[in-house]
Coordinates of C-alpha atoms in Angstrom, one line a residue:
Chain R
M581 CA 132.0 74.4 81.8
K582 CA 134.4 72.4 79.6
I583 CA 133.8 73.1 76.0
K584 CA 134.3 70.1 73.7
I585 CA 135.4 71.2 70.3
N586 CA 133.7 69.3 67.5
L587 CA 134.6 69.5 63.9
S588 CA 132.6 72.4 62.7
D589 CA 131.0 72.8 59.3
K590 CA 133.7 75.1 58.1
I591 CA 136.5 72.7 58.9
L592 CA 134.6 69.9 57.3
L593 CA 134.2 72.0 54.1
I594 CA 137.9 72.9 54.1
L595 CA 138.8 69.3 54.6
A596 CA 136.4 68.3 51.8
G597 CA 138.1 71.0 49.6
F598 CA 141.6 69.7 50.4
A599 CA 140.4 66.1 49.7
T600 CA 139.0 67.2 46.4
I601 CA 142.2 68.9 45.4
F602 CA 144.3 65.9 46.5
V603 CA 142.1 63.5 44.6
L604 CA 142.2 65.7 41.5
I605 CA 146.0 66.0 41.6
A606 CA 146.3 62.2 42.0
I607 CA 144.0 61.5 39.1
F608 CA 145.7 64.1 36.9
V609 CA 149.1 62.5 37.7
I610 CA 147.8 58.9 37.1
E611 CA 145.4 59.4 34.1
N612 CA 146.8 62.6 32.6
S613 CA 143.4 63.5 31.3
L614 CA 142.0 67.0 32.0
Q615 CA 138.5 66.1 30.9
Q616 CA 138.1 63.4 33.5
V617 CA 139.6 65.7 36.1
L618 CA 137.0 68.4 35.3
V619 CA 134.1 66.0 35.5
L620 CA 135.3 64.4 38.7
G621 CA 136.0 67.9 40.1
A622 CA 132.4 68.9 39.4
V623 CA 131.0 65.7 41.0
V624 CA 133.1 66.2 44.2
Y625 CA 132.2 69.8 44.4
L626 CA 128.5 69.1 44.1
F627 CA 128.8 66.3 46.7
S628 CA 130.6 68.7 49.1
F629 CA 127.9 71.4 48.5
I630 CA 125.1 69.0 49.2
T631 CA 126.8 67.8 52.4
A632 CA 127.4 71.3 53.6
Y633 CA 123.8 72.2 52.9
L634 CA 122.4 69.2 54.7
I635 CA 124.6 69.9 57.7
S636 CA 123.6 73.5 57.9
W637 CA 119.9 72.7 57.3
R638 CA 120.0 70.1 60.2
F639 CA 121.6 72.7 62.5
S640 CA 119.4 75.6 61.6
K641 CA 116.2 73.5 62.1
K642 CA 117.4 72.7 65.6
I643 CA 118.4 76.3 66.2
I644 CA 115.0 77.6 65.0
K645 CA 113.4 75.2 67.5
L646 CA 115.6 76.5 70.2
V647 CA 114.7 80.1 69.4
Y648 CA 111.0 79.3 69.6
R649 CA 111.5 77.8 73.1
I650 CA 113.7 80.7 74.2
E651 CA 111.0 83.1 73.1
E652 CA 108.5 81.1 75.1
M653 CA 110.8 81.4 78.1
A654 CA 111.2 85.1 77.6
S655 CA 107.4 85.5 77.8
G656 CA 107.5 83.9 81.3
N657 CA 107.0 80.2 80.7
L658 CA 109.8 78.6 82.7
S659 CA 108.1 75.3 83.4
K660 CA 109.5 73.3 80.5
K661 CA 113.1 72.1 80.2
F662 CA 115.0 70.9 77.2
T663 CA 115.5 67.2 76.7
I664 CA 119.1 66.6 75.6
T665 CA 119.7 63.9 73.0
E666 CA 122.6 65.5 71.2
K667 CA 126.2 65.3 72.2
D668 CA 127.3 68.2 70.0
E669 CA 127.1 72.0 70.4
I670 CA 123.3 71.9 70.3
G671 CA 123.4 69.5 73.3
Q672 CA 125.8 71.9 75.1
L673 CA 123.6 74.9 74.3
K674 CA 120.5 73.1 75.6
N675 CA 122.4 72.2 78.7
A676 CA 123.4 75.8 79.3
L677 CA 119.9 77.0 78.7
N678 CA 118.5 74.4 81.2
E679 CA 120.9 75.8 83.8
L680 CA 119.7 79.3 83.0
V681 CA 116.1 78.2 83.4
S682 CA 116.7 76.6 86.8
R683 CA 118.5 79.8 88.0
L684 CA 115.6 82.0 86.7
Q685 CA 113.1 79.7 88.3
T686 CA 114.7 80.0 91.8
G687 CA 115.1 83.8 91.2
V688 CA 111.5 84.2 90.3
A689 CA 110.3 82.1 93.3
Q690 CA 112.5 84.1 95.6
D691 CA 111.1 87.4 94.2
V692 CA 107.5 86.2 94.6
S693 CA 108.1 85.0 98.2
K694 CA 110.0 88.2 99.1
H695 CA 107.1 90.2 97.6
K696 CA 104.5 88.2 99.6
E697 CA 106.6 88.6 102.8
L698 CA 106.8 92.3 102.3
S699 CA 103.1 92.8 101.7
R700 CA 102.3 90.6 104.6
A701 CA 104.6 92.6 106.9
K702 CA 103.0 95.8 105.6
T703 CA 99.5 94.7 106.3
D704 CA 100.5 93.1 109.7
F705 CA 101.9 96.5 110.6
V706 CA 98.8 98.3 109.6
A707 CA 96.6 95.9 111.6
L708 CA 98.8 96.1 114.6
A709 CA 99.1 99.9 114.4
S710 CA 95.3 100.2 114.0
H711 CA 94.6 98.0 117.0
Q712 CA 97.1 99.9 119.2
L713 CA 95.7 103.2 118.0
R714 CA 92.2 102.3 118.9
T715 CA 92.8 102.2 122.7
P716 CA 94.0 105.8 123.1
L717 CA 91.3 106.9 120.6
S718 CA 88.6 105.3 122.7
I719 CA 90.0 106.9 125.8
I720 CA 90.0 110.3 124.1
K721 CA 86.5 109.7 122.9
W722 CA 85.1 108.7 126.3
Y723 CA 86.8 111.5 128.3
V724 CA 86.0 114.3 125.9
D725 CA 82.4 113.0 125.9
F726 CA 82.5 113.1 129.8
L727 CA 83.5 116.7 129.7
I728 CA 81.0 117.7 127.0
S729 CA 78.1 116.0 128.8
G730 CA 79.0 117.9 132.0
D731 CA 79.5 114.8 134.0
A732 CA 82.8 116.1 135.3
G733 CA 81.4 119.5 136.2
D734 CA 80.0 122.5 134.5
I735 CA 81.9 124.0 131.5
S736 CA 81.5 127.2 129.6
A737 CA 79.8 127.4 126.2
E738 CA 83.2 128.2 124.7
Q739 CA 84.9 125.3 126.3
K740 CA 82.1 123.0 125.1
K741 CA 82.6 124.3 121.6
Y742 CA 86.3 123.5 121.6
L743 CA 85.8 120.1 123.1
K744 CA 83.3 119.3 120.4
E745 CA 85.9 120.1 117.8
V746 CA 88.3 117.7 119.6
Y747 CA 85.5 115.1 119.6
V748 CA 84.8 115.5 115.9
S749 CA 88.5 115.3 115.0
N750 CA 88.9 112.2 117.1
E751 CA 85.9 110.6 115.3
R752 CA 87.6 111.3 112.1
L753 CA 90.7 109.6 113.3
I754 CA 88.7 106.6 114.4
E755 CA 87.1 106.4 110.9
L756 CA 90.6 106.6 109.3
V757 CA 91.9 103.8 111.5
N758 CA 88.9 101.7 110.7
A759 CA 89.4 102.3 107.0
L760 CA 93.1 101.4 107.2
L761 CA 92.2 98.2 109.0
D762 CA 89.6 97.4 106.3
V763 CA 92.1 98.0 103.6
S764 CA 94.7 95.8 105.2
R765 CA 92.1 93.0 105.5
I766 CA 91.0 93.5 101.9
D767 CA 94.6 93.4 100.7
V768 CA 95.5 90.2 102.6
G769 CA 92.1 88.7 101.7
T770 CA 91.2 87.8 105.3
F771 CA 87.9 89.5 105.4
S772 CA 84.8 87.4 105.7
I773 CA 81.4 87.9 104.0
E774 CA 78.5 86.6 106.2
P775 CA 75.2 87.2 104.5
E776 CA 72.0 87.0 106.4
P777 CA 68.4 88.0 105.4
T778 CA 68.5 91.8 105.4
D779 CA 66.0 94.6 104.7
I780 CA 68.1 96.6 102.3
I781 CA 65.8 99.7 102.4
K782 CA 66.0 99.8 106.2
K783 CA 69.7 99.5 105.9
V784 CA 69.9 102.5 103.6
D785 CA 67.6 104.6 105.7
I786 CA 69.7 103.8 108.8
S787 CA 72.8 104.9 106.9
I788 CA 71.1 108.1 105.8
Q789 CA 70.3 108.9 109.5
K790 CA 74.0 109.4 110.2
F791 CA 74.1 112.3 107.7
L792 CA 70.7 114.0 108.3
Q793 CA 72.3 116.8 110.3
K794 CA 74.7 117.6 107.4
I795 CA 71.9 117.3 104.9
D796 CA 69.8 119.8 106.8
E797 CA 72.8 122.2 107.2
K798 CA 73.4 122.2 103.5
Q799 CA 69.6 122.3 102.8
I800 CA 70.1 119.4 100.4
K801 CA 66.9 117.9 98.9
L802 CA 67.0 114.2 99.5
E803 CA 64.9 112.1 97.1
R804 CA 64.3 108.4 97.8
L805 CA 62.8 106.2 95.1
Y806 CA 62.4 102.7 96.5
D807 CA 60.7 99.6 94.9
E808 CA 59.2 97.2 97.2
L809 CA 61.8 94.6 97.9
P810 CA 62.1 91.2 99.4
M811 CA 64.6 90.3 102.2
I812 CA 68.0 89.8 100.6
N813 CA 71.0 87.9 102.0
L814 CA 73.5 90.6 102.7
D815 CA 76.3 91.0 105.2
P816 CA 74.9 93.7 107.4
R817 CA 78.3 95.3 108.3
L818 CA 79.6 95.4 104.7
T819 CA 76.3 96.8 103.4
K820 CA 76.5 99.5 106.0
T821 CA 80.0 100.3 105.0
V822 CA 79.0 100.5 101.3
F823 CA 76.0 102.8 101.9
E824 CA 77.7 105.0 104.4
N825 CA 80.6 105.6 102.1
L826 CA 78.5 106.4 99.0
I827 CA 76.0 108.6 100.9
S828 CA 78.8 110.4 102.8
N829 CA 80.4 111.2 99.4
A830 CA 77.1 112.5 98.0
V831 CA 76.5 114.7 101.0
K832 CA 80.1 116.0 101.0
Y833 CA 80.1 116.9 97.3
A834 CA 76.5 118.0 96.7
P835 CA 76.3 121.8 96.6
K836 CA 74.3 123.9 99.0
K837 CA 70.6 123.4 98.2
G838 CA 71.7 120.6 96.0
I839 CA 70.0 117.2 95.3
I840 CA 70.8 113.7 96.3
R841 CA 68.7 110.9 94.8
I842 CA 68.8 107.4 96.0
E843 CA 67.0 104.8 93.9
I844 CA 66.6 101.2 94.7
K845 CA 65.0 98.9 92.2
K846 CA 64.5 95.2 91.6
T847 CA 65.3 93.8 88.2
K848 CA 64.9 90.1 87.2
T849 CA 68.2 89.0 88.7
N850 CA 69.5 92.0 90.6
I851 CA 69.0 94.7 93.2
Y852 CA 69.9 97.8 91.3
I853 CA 71.0 100.8 93.4
K854 CA 71.6 104.3 92.1
I855 CA 73.1 107.1 94.3
S856 CA 73.3 110.4 92.6
D857 CA 74.3 114.0 93.5
N858 CA 74.5 117.1 91.5
G859 CA 77.8 118.1 93.0
C860 CA 81.2 118.8 91.5
G861 CA 81.4 115.4 89.7
I862 CA 84.5 113.5 88.8
P863 CA 87.0 115.1 86.3
R864 CA 87.3 113.1 83.2
E865 CA 91.1 112.8 83.6
N866 CA 90.7 111.4 87.1
Q867 CA 87.9 108.9 86.2
P868 CA 90.2 105.9 85.6
Q869 CA 91.7 106.1 89.0
I870 CA 88.6 106.8 91.1
F871 CA 88.5 103.3 92.7
T872 CA 92.3 103.3 93.3
K873 CA 93.5 103.1 96.9
L874 CA 94.5 106.5 98.3
F875 CA 93.4 108.4 95.2
R876 CA 91.5 111.6 95.5
A877 CA 90.3 113.5 92.6
D878 CA 91.8 117.0 92.0
N879 CA 88.6 118.9 92.3
V880 CA 87.5 117.3 95.6
K881 CA 90.8 118.1 97.2
K882 CA 89.9 121.7 96.8
I883 CA 86.4 121.2 98.3
E884 CA 87.4 119.0 101.2
S885 CA 91.0 119.0 102.3
V886 CA 90.5 115.9 104.4
G887 CA 89.6 112.5 103.0
T888 CA 91.4 109.2 103.0
G889 CA 91.0 108.1 99.5
L890 CA 90.1 104.7 100.8
G891 CA 86.3 104.8 100.8
L892 CA 85.6 103.9 97.2
Y893 CA 88.4 101.3 97.1
I894 CA 86.8 99.6 100.1
V895 CA 83.3 99.8 98.6
K896 CA 84.5 98.3 95.3
A897 CA 86.3 95.5 97.0
I898 CA 83.2 94.6 99.1
I899 CA 80.8 94.8 96.1
E900 CA 83.0 92.8 93.7
K901 CA 84.1 90.1 96.3
S902 CA 80.4 89.5 97.1
G903 CA 79.4 89.0 93.5
G904 CA 78.0 92.4 92.6
K905 CA 79.1 95.2 90.3
I906 CA 79.8 98.9 90.7
W907 CA 80.3 101.7 88.2
F908 CA 79.7 105.4 87.9
Q909 CA 78.7 108.1 85.5
S910 CA 79.9 111.7 85.7
P911 CA 78.6 114.0 84.6
S912 CA 75.4 112.4 85.8
L913 CA 72.5 112.3 83.5
E914 CA 70.1 112.1 86.4
F915 CA 69.3 115.8 86.8
L916 CA 69.3 116.9 83.2
E917 CA 65.5 117.1 82.8
Q918 CA 65.1 118.9 86.0
K919 CA 67.3 121.7 84.8
G920 CA 65.0 122.1 81.8
K921 CA 66.6 124.2 79.1
K922 CA 69.2 125.8 81.3
P923 CA 72.6 124.5 80.3
L924 CA 74.4 122.5 83.0
K925 CA 76.7 124.7 84.9
K926 CA 80.2 123.4 85.0
I927 CA 80.1 123.1 88.8
D928 CA 77.0 121.0 88.8
N929 CA 78.3 118.1 86.8
G930 CA 77.2 115.6 89.4
A931 CA 77.9 111.9 89.7
T932 CA 75.9 108.8 89.9
F933 CA 77.2 105.5 91.4
F934 CA 75.5 102.3 90.3
I935 CA 75.5 99.1 92.2
T936 CA 74.0 95.7 91.4
I937 CA 73.7 92.9 93.9
P938 CA 72.4 89.6 92.8
L939 CA 68.9 88.8 94.1
K940 CA 70.2 85.6 95.5
G941 CA 72.3 87.8 97.8
M942 CA 76.0 88.3 98.6
K943 CA 78.4 85.4 98.0
R944 CA 79.5 83.9 101.3
K945 CA 83.2 84.2 101.9
A946 CA 85.1 82.6 104.7
G947 CA 87.7 84.7 106.4
T948 CA 89.3 85.3 109.8
K949 CA 88.5 88.9 110.0
K950 CA 85.4 91.0 109.7
L951 CA 85.5 94.4 108.0
S952 CA 84.5 97.6 109.8
S953 CA 84.9 96.1 113.3
Chain O
M1215 CA 67.7 103.7 144.2
T1216 CA 66.2 100.9 146.1
N1217 CA 67.4 98.0 144.1
K1218 CA 70.8 99.3 143.0
K1219 CA 72.3 97.0 140.4
T1220 CA 75.8 95.8 140.6
I1221 CA 78.0 95.5 137.6
L1222 CA 81.5 94.2 137.3
I1223 CA 83.8 95.9 134.8
A1224 CA 87.1 94.2 133.9
E1225 CA 89.5 96.3 131.8
D1226 CA 93.2 96.4 132.0
E1227 CA 93.6 99.9 130.6
A1228 CA 93.3 102.1 133.7
A1229 CA 91.9 105.2 132.0
M1230 CA 89.1 103.2 130.3
L1231 CA 88.2 101.3 133.5
S1232 CA 88.0 104.6 135.3
A1233 CA 85.9 106.2 132.6
L1234 CA 83.4 103.3 132.5
S1235 CA 83.4 103.1 136.3
K1236 CA 82.7 106.8 136.8
K1237 CA 80.0 106.8 134.2
F1238 CA 78.1 103.8 135.6
T1239 CA 78.5 105.1 139.2
S1240 CA 77.1 108.5 138.1
K1241 CA 74.1 106.7 136.6
G1242 CA 73.4 104.9 139.9
F1243 CA 75.1 101.6 139.6
D1244 CA 77.3 99.8 142.1
V1245 CA 80.5 99.2 140.2
L1246 CA 83.1 96.5 140.9
E1247 CA 86.4 97.2 139.1
A1248 CA 88.9 94.6 138.0
K1249 CA 92.2 95.3 136.2
D1250 CA 92.9 91.8 135.0
G1251 CA 91.2 88.5 134.4
E1252 CA 92.1 86.9 137.7
E1253 CA 90.7 89.8 139.7
A1254 CA 87.6 89.8 137.5
L1255 CA 87.0 86.1 138.1
A1256 CA 87.5 86.4 141.9
K1257 CA 85.2 89.4 142.2
A1258 CA 82.6 87.8 140.0
L1259 CA 82.5 84.6 142.0
D1260 CA 82.5 86.5 145.3
K1261 CA 79.9 89.2 144.6
K1262 CA 77.8 87.6 141.8
P1263 CA 77.0 90.9 140.1
D1264 CA 73.9 91.6 138.0
L1265 CA 76.0 92.1 134.8
V1266 CA 79.6 91.5 133.8
M1267 CA 81.5 93.6 131.3
L1268 CA 84.8 92.0 130.1
D1269 CA 87.7 93.2 128.1
I1270 CA 89.0 90.4 125.8
I1271 CA 92.7 91.0 126.1
M1272 CA 93.6 91.1 129.7
P1273 CA 96.7 90.0 131.8
K1274 CA 96.6 86.8 133.7
I1275 CA 93.4 85.4 132.4
E1276 CA 91.9 86.5 129.0
G1277 CA 88.3 87.7 128.8
I1278 CA 87.0 84.6 127.0
E1279 CA 88.4 82.3 129.6
V1280 CA 86.9 84.4 132.4
M1281 CA 83.5 84.1 130.6
K1282 CA 83.8 80.4 130.3
K1283 CA 84.5 80.0 134.0
I1284 CA 81.6 82.3 134.9
R1285 CA 79.3 80.3 132.7
G1286 CA 80.4 77.2 134.5
V1287 CA 79.0 78.5 137.8
R1288 CA 75.6 76.9 138.5
Q1289 CA 72.5 79.1 138.3
W1290 CA 74.0 82.7 138.5
G1291 CA 76.8 81.9 136.1
G1292 CA 74.4 80.6 133.5
E1293 CA 72.1 83.5 133.6
V1294 CA 74.2 86.6 134.2
P1295 CA 74.4 88.8 131.1
I1296 CA 77.9 89.3 129.8
I1297 CA 79.1 92.1 127.6
M1298 CA 82.5 91.8 125.9
L1299 CA 84.5 94.9 125.3
T1300 CA 87.1 94.9 122.6
N1301 CA 89.3 96.8 120.2
L1302 CA 90.0 93.7 118.3
S1303 CA 86.9 92.0 117.2
D1304 CA 87.9 89.1 115.0
A1305 CA 85.6 86.4 113.8
D1306 CA 87.3 83.8 116.0
S1307 CA 86.7 85.4 119.3
V1308 CA 83.2 86.5 118.3
S1309 CA 82.1 82.9 117.4
E1310 CA 83.9 81.6 120.4
A1311 CA 82.1 84.1 122.6
A1312 CA 78.8 83.3 120.9
K1313 CA 79.0 79.8 122.2
F1314 CA 78.8 81.1 125.7
R1315 CA 75.8 83.3 125.2
V1316 CA 77.6 86.6 125.2
Y1317 CA 74.9 89.4 125.4
D1318 CA 76.8 91.9 123.2
F1319 CA 80.1 92.5 121.6
L1320 CA 81.2 96.1 121.8
V1321 CA 84.0 97.6 119.8
K1322 CA 85.0 100.4 122.1
T1323 CA 85.7 103.1 119.6
D1324 CA 82.2 102.6 118.2
W1325 CA 80.4 103.4 121.4
K1326 CA 79.8 106.4 123.5
L1327 CA 79.7 105.9 127.3
D1328 CA 76.0 106.9 127.5
D1329 CA 75.1 104.4 124.8
I1330 CA 76.8 101.6 126.7
V1331 CA 74.9 102.6 129.9
N1332 CA 71.7 102.5 127.8
L1333 CA 72.5 99.1 126.5
V1334 CA 73.1 97.8 130.0
K1335 CA 69.8 99.4 131.2
V1336 CA 67.9 97.7 128.5
K1337 CA 69.4 94.4 129.4
L1338 CA 68.6 94.8 133.1
N1339 CA 65.1 96.1 132.4
L1340 CA 65.8 99.5 134.1

């Protein structure tokens, strides 16, 4: 950029000074009167001072304005540009700043699109990988099932036991792949919510069915406290995912002979669901991250080495995207009175998850993909 | 079995086709196998089975297309129960299939073979 040098304030002042001295000498030579010279000197000096002050005031006003705008830009507002009316340094500065703003604008736009591209590629990869993984997983599931059921000939009790281990592990893989797919659909925002009139209590009971064996094994006491409820508009798949995740956690973390309490109530505007267990609870220092993707609390890692850390993330996304709310309390206050005067053991902190869903049902959301399918 | 039911299973993944076929045969069904959409359509039109099970993504002709063609066949084509098998159940193909009265949409990893057999038995009133 070509820099045009204007007469700056300093040069102006120096020139004014020279002019003053020149005028004073000329008057002194012509009039030969020191008094007049002194008076005139004072007047010229005052005049120069006022001029300098006015010039610098005009500039600093403009510069303060510029600083305000630059501060605005620094805080991320790149939408406005300077209108250039001046032909001096201020004009040049504004011009240079405008160029800077345009460059920043393109830079930011590139960054955003690059970021979008990356996250799109990532989720596409997850979706593709999950679909491709499902075929071999189905094949393993079906053939192992074949062998276990004896359709391919008799097998020994020991062989059967091992095959059951294979089957269970494979089921875990299937669940993981499903969860990964769900997460990718949540992250890209392509999942749909399709509410239809649903019997929520029936839904919860069906979800519980899946864990009855585990509940029996651990001799967990299951308490169900249900209000009478009308049919609610819920997406059946998503509701199933929510309940299965929360009940699965409760079953996993409740101690042997522990308690799980599921409460479903109706308030004026909401369905209010409480799922509590008297298990290990959520450590205070881990509580802020409990709904974060891939996060697993320190204490549960010791109880169950496996776990994706995706369940609560998915549950929260489903509930919040459909217009509901979810939160938790740990230690849970649910079982306090039952313990009577005995102080809570550290291991039995427990946790309660709370969900509200509006009585008018889940919010419909268009999308190209269903979750959990 | 006196009135043995015939079912057509179209699935391009050989191991899956074989698993389904073995299971249904062992449960007393006559099974027609097809490893792509073209074969499925030919066998369907030729034998007019009691039930059709179609994978969605298949070579030559995709499952949805096969279903549309079957539904176009007078009488048998309009009535035969069709079950779609898939690993990839997105809303588009589900709603597309719904237009052609698909009986059920099975995500393969969610189903045990015996449960699929039971579903078919219920549909065929066995």
